[in-house]
Amino acid sequence: SAMDKIGWFVLETPDLVIDMCWVALVMSWRRDWHYSSYIYALVSTLWFSYGGYGTACLMAGEPPGVFRTKFDLPIATLFWFLIFFSPLYLVLKNKLVCALLNIGVGIGMMRGISIAVELGIRKAPQTAVLALVLGTLGGCGSGLWMNLEKRVFNLEYSTRTIGLKQAFFCALVYYAHHPIGQRVLNVDPFLSPTDIQVVLALFLVGCIEFEFITNTPVNPFHLWEKFFYGFIVSQKAGTAPISIGNSNNNKKPKALVTQGNKQQKPDPQPKQQDSSPSISKKKKQQQQASAGAVANGNKQ
């Protein structure tokens, strides 16, 4: 069936092919930046390509995943030289080629999450904390390292990696379908560990391809976050929950009148001006008449 073929592609594709997809895409994201050192360009590209699972391995006290076989690192290095110093880099500017490479990156992220979760289970089978932390880093570690590089060197280049929330979600779902995770969390699985790995890989590929097509970071949990945030705020304030869509409640209340840089509260009852000027004129005439009478009496 089609699901079996997709499962075979996700689970049986050689790791070396996935690694080459990572190296090619990381180079396409960062190739336009003029490096001050070719050694840094090589080392950083390889580390960002293996950064997720490599970071999880370092935290668990094991060697990074790039050293899991004796062929991965030399072949990845050769592939970097081939792309960096040849016109082959121009092929990476083709959107169809990048879309195909995104599939390999999404599958590689899911593999990194599953391997990191299982590493955490081996290190601490009695708790879920280590497995979830390592699984999250296994999915988004590369993106975290690239964001750090952009901040340190003040760079601007786009990356298509999953965020912290998507990585944690995938790690949690995979852990809940693992036999030890089921016992720790006391949950019943919906699918087998291999089937859930295929489903999560398709989820990650969809997130990456959506960001690639729309050039907008995808956050599938945005609406739920906004709803729960509005629910919590409404419970504290004792009001109705904040709606997800646009509404008139989002308008700012006109409670302050801005005058320059100062903000003053408007007067609740403005002062009423005297609307009867004739009354004041009569008072003045009476005062003038009384003053004239007094002056005449003094003369007499």
XYZ file of C-alpha atoms in Angstrom:
300
model
C 0.000 0.000 0.000
C 0.978 3.654 -0.205
C 1.443 3.878 3.571
C 3.838 0.930 3.516
C 5.906 2.558 0.778
C 6.032 5.849 2.675
C 6.999 3.967 5.835
C 9.760 2.141 3.997
C 11.081 5.430 2.580
C 11.040 7.122 5.997
C 12.551 4.246 7.949
C 14.850 2.544 5.437
C 16.490 5.460 3.637
C 20.232 5.288 4.434
C 21.471 7.758 7.013
C 24.173 8.922 4.621
C 21.550 10.185 2.154
C 19.810 12.099 4.934
C 23.135 13.571 6.032
C 23.876 14.775 2.506
C 20.504 16.509 2.384
C 21.383 18.298 5.616
C 24.827 19.376 4.407
C 23.472 20.620 1.081
C 20.670 22.659 2.629
C 22.841 24.173 5.366
C 25.311 25.251 2.688
C 22.530 26.732 0.562
C 21.341 28.790 3.547
C 24.793 30.100 4.458
C 26.796 30.010 1.198
C 26.226 33.672 0.303
C 27.910 34.776 3.511
C 31.608 35.551 2.873
C 33.539 33.447 5.367
C 36.693 34.749 6.965
C 37.978 31.190 7.312
C 37.318 28.094 5.221
C 38.025 25.945 8.261
C 35.215 27.634 10.164
C 32.931 27.263 7.144
C 33.602 23.513 7.005
C 33.391 22.832 10.739
C 30.278 24.955 11.281
C 28.462 23.408 8.316
C 29.170 19.884 9.520
C 28.213 20.738 13.097
C 24.955 22.403 12.047
C 24.162 19.384 9.910
C 24.627 17.002 12.844
C 23.895 19.568 15.552
C 20.607 18.171 16.841
C 21.609 14.623 17.608
C 25.179 15.729 18.333
C 24.030 18.123 21.066
C 21.855 15.426 22.617
C 24.780 12.987 22.625
C 27.084 15.499 24.303
C 24.524 16.149 27.023
C 24.192 12.413 27.614
C 27.979 11.986 27.803
C 28.377 10.106 24.511
C 30.267 10.974 21.309
C 28.312 12.979 18.710
C 26.299 11.144 16.123
C 28.649 12.132 13.298
C 31.091 9.537 14.650
C 28.581 6.689 14.699
C 30.280 5.187 11.634
C 33.737 5.713 10.193
C 32.423 6.826 6.798
C 29.944 9.582 7.685
C 32.371 12.375 8.525
C 34.822 11.836 5.589
C 32.012 11.561 3.042
C 30.244 14.640 4.447
C 33.519 16.578 4.286
C 34.102 15.505 0.686
C 30.555 16.496 -0.195
C 31.138 19.943 1.353
C 34.248 20.507 -0.787
C 32.369 19.352 -3.862
C 29.562 21.874 -3.351
C 31.624 24.757 -1.991
C 34.284 24.834 -4.729
C 32.245 23.825 -7.770
C 29.253 25.134 -9.767
C 27.179 22.397 -8.155
C 26.109 25.034 -5.654
C 24.012 26.675 -8.378
C 21.801 23.583 -8.415
C 20.770 24.358 -4.825
C 19.171 27.599 -6.022
C 16.517 25.550 -7.787
C 13.360 25.489 -5.683
C 12.387 21.996 -6.772
C 15.748 20.648 -5.628
C 15.383 22.436 -2.274
C 11.869 21.065 -1.853
C 13.195 17.526 -2.341
C 16.027 18.149 0.099
C 13.503 19.409 2.650
C 11.957 15.942 2.695
C 15.264 14.426 3.716
C 15.769 17.105 6.386
C 12.335 16.445 7.893
C 13.000 12.711 8.013
C 16.422 13.370 9.528
C 14.878 15.527 12.258
C 12.467 12.758 13.202
C 15.282 10.239 13.279
C 17.292 12.536 15.504
C 14.324 12.910 17.858
C 13.680 9.167 18.071
C 17.344 8.285 18.602
C 17.736 11.002 21.251
C 14.579 9.862 23.073
C 15.831 6.283 23.128
C 19.196 7.526 24.378
C 17.459 9.305 27.250
C 15.467 6.153 28.031
C 18.674 4.121 28.241
C 20.278 6.681 30.547
C 17.267 7.215 32.838
C 14.452 4.716 32.198
C 12.562 5.632 35.375
C 11.814 9.239 34.373
C 10.627 11.042 31.265
C 12.519 14.300 31.803
C 15.861 13.300 30.275
C 14.261 11.563 27.298
C 12.095 14.586 26.486
C 14.958 17.072 26.874
C 17.277 15.044 24.660
C 14.501 14.395 22.151
C 13.710 18.104 21.897
C 17.375 18.956 21.318
C 17.616 16.153 18.787
C 14.945 17.870 16.703
C 15.776 21.578 17.020
C 19.447 21.571 18.062
C 20.691 22.575 14.617
C 18.307 25.533 14.483
C 19.404 26.683 17.943
C 23.078 26.649 16.939
C 22.362 28.555 13.711
C 20.336 31.175 15.581
C 23.267 31.577 17.967
C 25.626 32.111 15.040
C 23.337 34.742 13.529
C 23.220 36.648 16.811
C 26.972 36.462 17.469
C 28.061 37.493 13.963
C 25.010 39.664 13.211
C 24.061 37.605 10.168
C 20.838 37.410 8.236
C 20.019 34.172 6.455
C 16.843 32.130 6.423
C 16.711 28.622 7.856
C 14.005 26.003 7.557
C 14.188 24.110 10.804
C 11.483 23.245 13.289
C 11.035 25.234 16.459
C 11.267 24.216 20.074
C 7.546 23.532 20.399
C 7.318 21.237 17.388
C 10.397 19.309 18.527
C 9.040 18.891 22.069
C 5.657 17.797 20.710
C 7.238 15.114 18.518
C 9.492 13.939 21.357
C 6.539 13.676 23.724
C 4.362 11.776 21.244
C 7.169 9.376 20.357
C 8.007 8.819 24.031
C 4.336 8.123 24.795
C 4.355 5.371 22.131
C 7.567 3.781 23.396
C 6.996 0.733 25.680
C 8.920 2.302 28.559
C 7.271 5.655 27.999
C 3.854 4.015 28.143
C 4.694 2.537 31.512
C 6.087 5.795 32.909
C 3.259 8.006 31.637
C 0.595 5.310 32.100
C -0.913 5.854 28.646
C -2.180 3.575 25.922
C -0.611 3.990 22.464
C -2.569 4.639 19.295
C 0.094 3.316 16.926
C 3.267 1.295 17.057
C 6.598 3.119 17.560
C 7.520 2.689 13.887
C 4.132 3.903 12.627
C 4.148 6.959 14.875
C 7.647 7.741 13.665
C 6.356 7.794 10.083
C 3.410 10.025 11.033
C 5.624 12.491 12.895
C 8.126 12.549 10.023
C 5.317 13.523 7.644
C 4.226 16.206 10.124
C 7.727 17.705 10.223
C 8.118 17.543 6.447
C 4.799 19.370 6.107
C 5.927 22.123 8.499
C 9.230 22.602 6.649
C 7.640 22.600 3.185
C 4.961 25.059 4.299
C 7.615 27.449 5.570
C 9.590 26.984 2.344
C 6.587 27.726 0.110
C 5.096 30.609 2.097
C 8.390 31.970 3.499
C 6.639 32.212 6.868
C 7.620 30.292 10.009
C 4.860 27.839 10.785
C 3.480 27.401 14.279
C 0.650 24.838 14.260
C 0.010 25.500 17.956
C -0.594 29.250 17.614
C -4.395 29.121 17.813
C -4.376 26.797 20.826
C -1.813 28.978 22.591
C -3.881 32.082 21.948
C -7.062 30.405 23.180
C -5.522 29.047 26.391
C -3.774 32.354 27.080
C -7.072 34.182 26.676
C -8.800 31.623 28.903
C -6.231 32.057 31.690
C -6.386 35.855 31.487
C -10.192 35.799 31.540
C -10.226 33.539 34.594
C -7.967 35.930 36.478
C -9.945 38.989 35.417
C -13.366 37.339 35.810
C -14.433 38.218 32.276
C -15.316 36.300 29.137
C -12.492 34.453 27.315
C -10.612 36.357 24.654
C -11.755 35.330 21.187
C -9.279 33.842 18.727
C -10.351 35.885 15.726
C -10.452 39.628 15.248
C -13.140 41.314 17.293
C -14.015 44.713 18.633
C -12.725 43.662 22.048
C -9.195 43.979 20.721
C -9.560 47.732 20.262
C -7.715 49.850 22.769
C -10.007 51.729 25.192
C -9.953 55.468 24.887
C -9.158 55.995 28.544
C -6.336 58.456 28.109
C -6.016 61.663 26.126
C -2.516 62.151 24.794
C -1.077 65.649 24.888
C 2.530 65.633 23.682
C 4.462 63.186 25.805
C 2.052 63.435 28.753
C -1.075 61.434 29.294
C -3.947 63.003 31.194
C -7.241 61.532 32.220
C -10.226 63.274 30.656
C -12.508 65.092 33.043
C -15.601 62.971 33.745
C -17.736 66.133 34.020
C -16.278 69.066 32.124
C -16.803 72.496 33.578
C -19.928 74.207 32.312
C -19.446 77.726 31.073
C -21.847 80.426 32.033
C -24.444 80.385 29.270
C -26.318 83.505 30.430
C -24.183 86.616 29.875
C -27.215 88.882 30.415
C -27.309 88.028 34.138
C -23.713 89.167 34.624
C -24.481 92.446 32.779
C -27.433 93.183 35.098
C -25.233 92.651 38.141
C -22.653 95.093 36.790
C -25.366 97.708 36.078
C -26.755 97.353 39.606
C -23.273 97.756 41.110
C -22.649 100.889 38.990
C -26.052 102.365 39.995
C -25.440 101.812 43.712
C -21.977 103.324 43.435
C -23.414 106.410 41.675
C -26.071 106.861 44.375
C -23.470 106.761 47.113
C -21.359 109.345 45.267
C -24.366 111.750 44.895
C -25.178 111.422 48.607
C -21.645 112.399 49.540
C -21.808 115.499 47.343
C -25.006 116.630 49.003
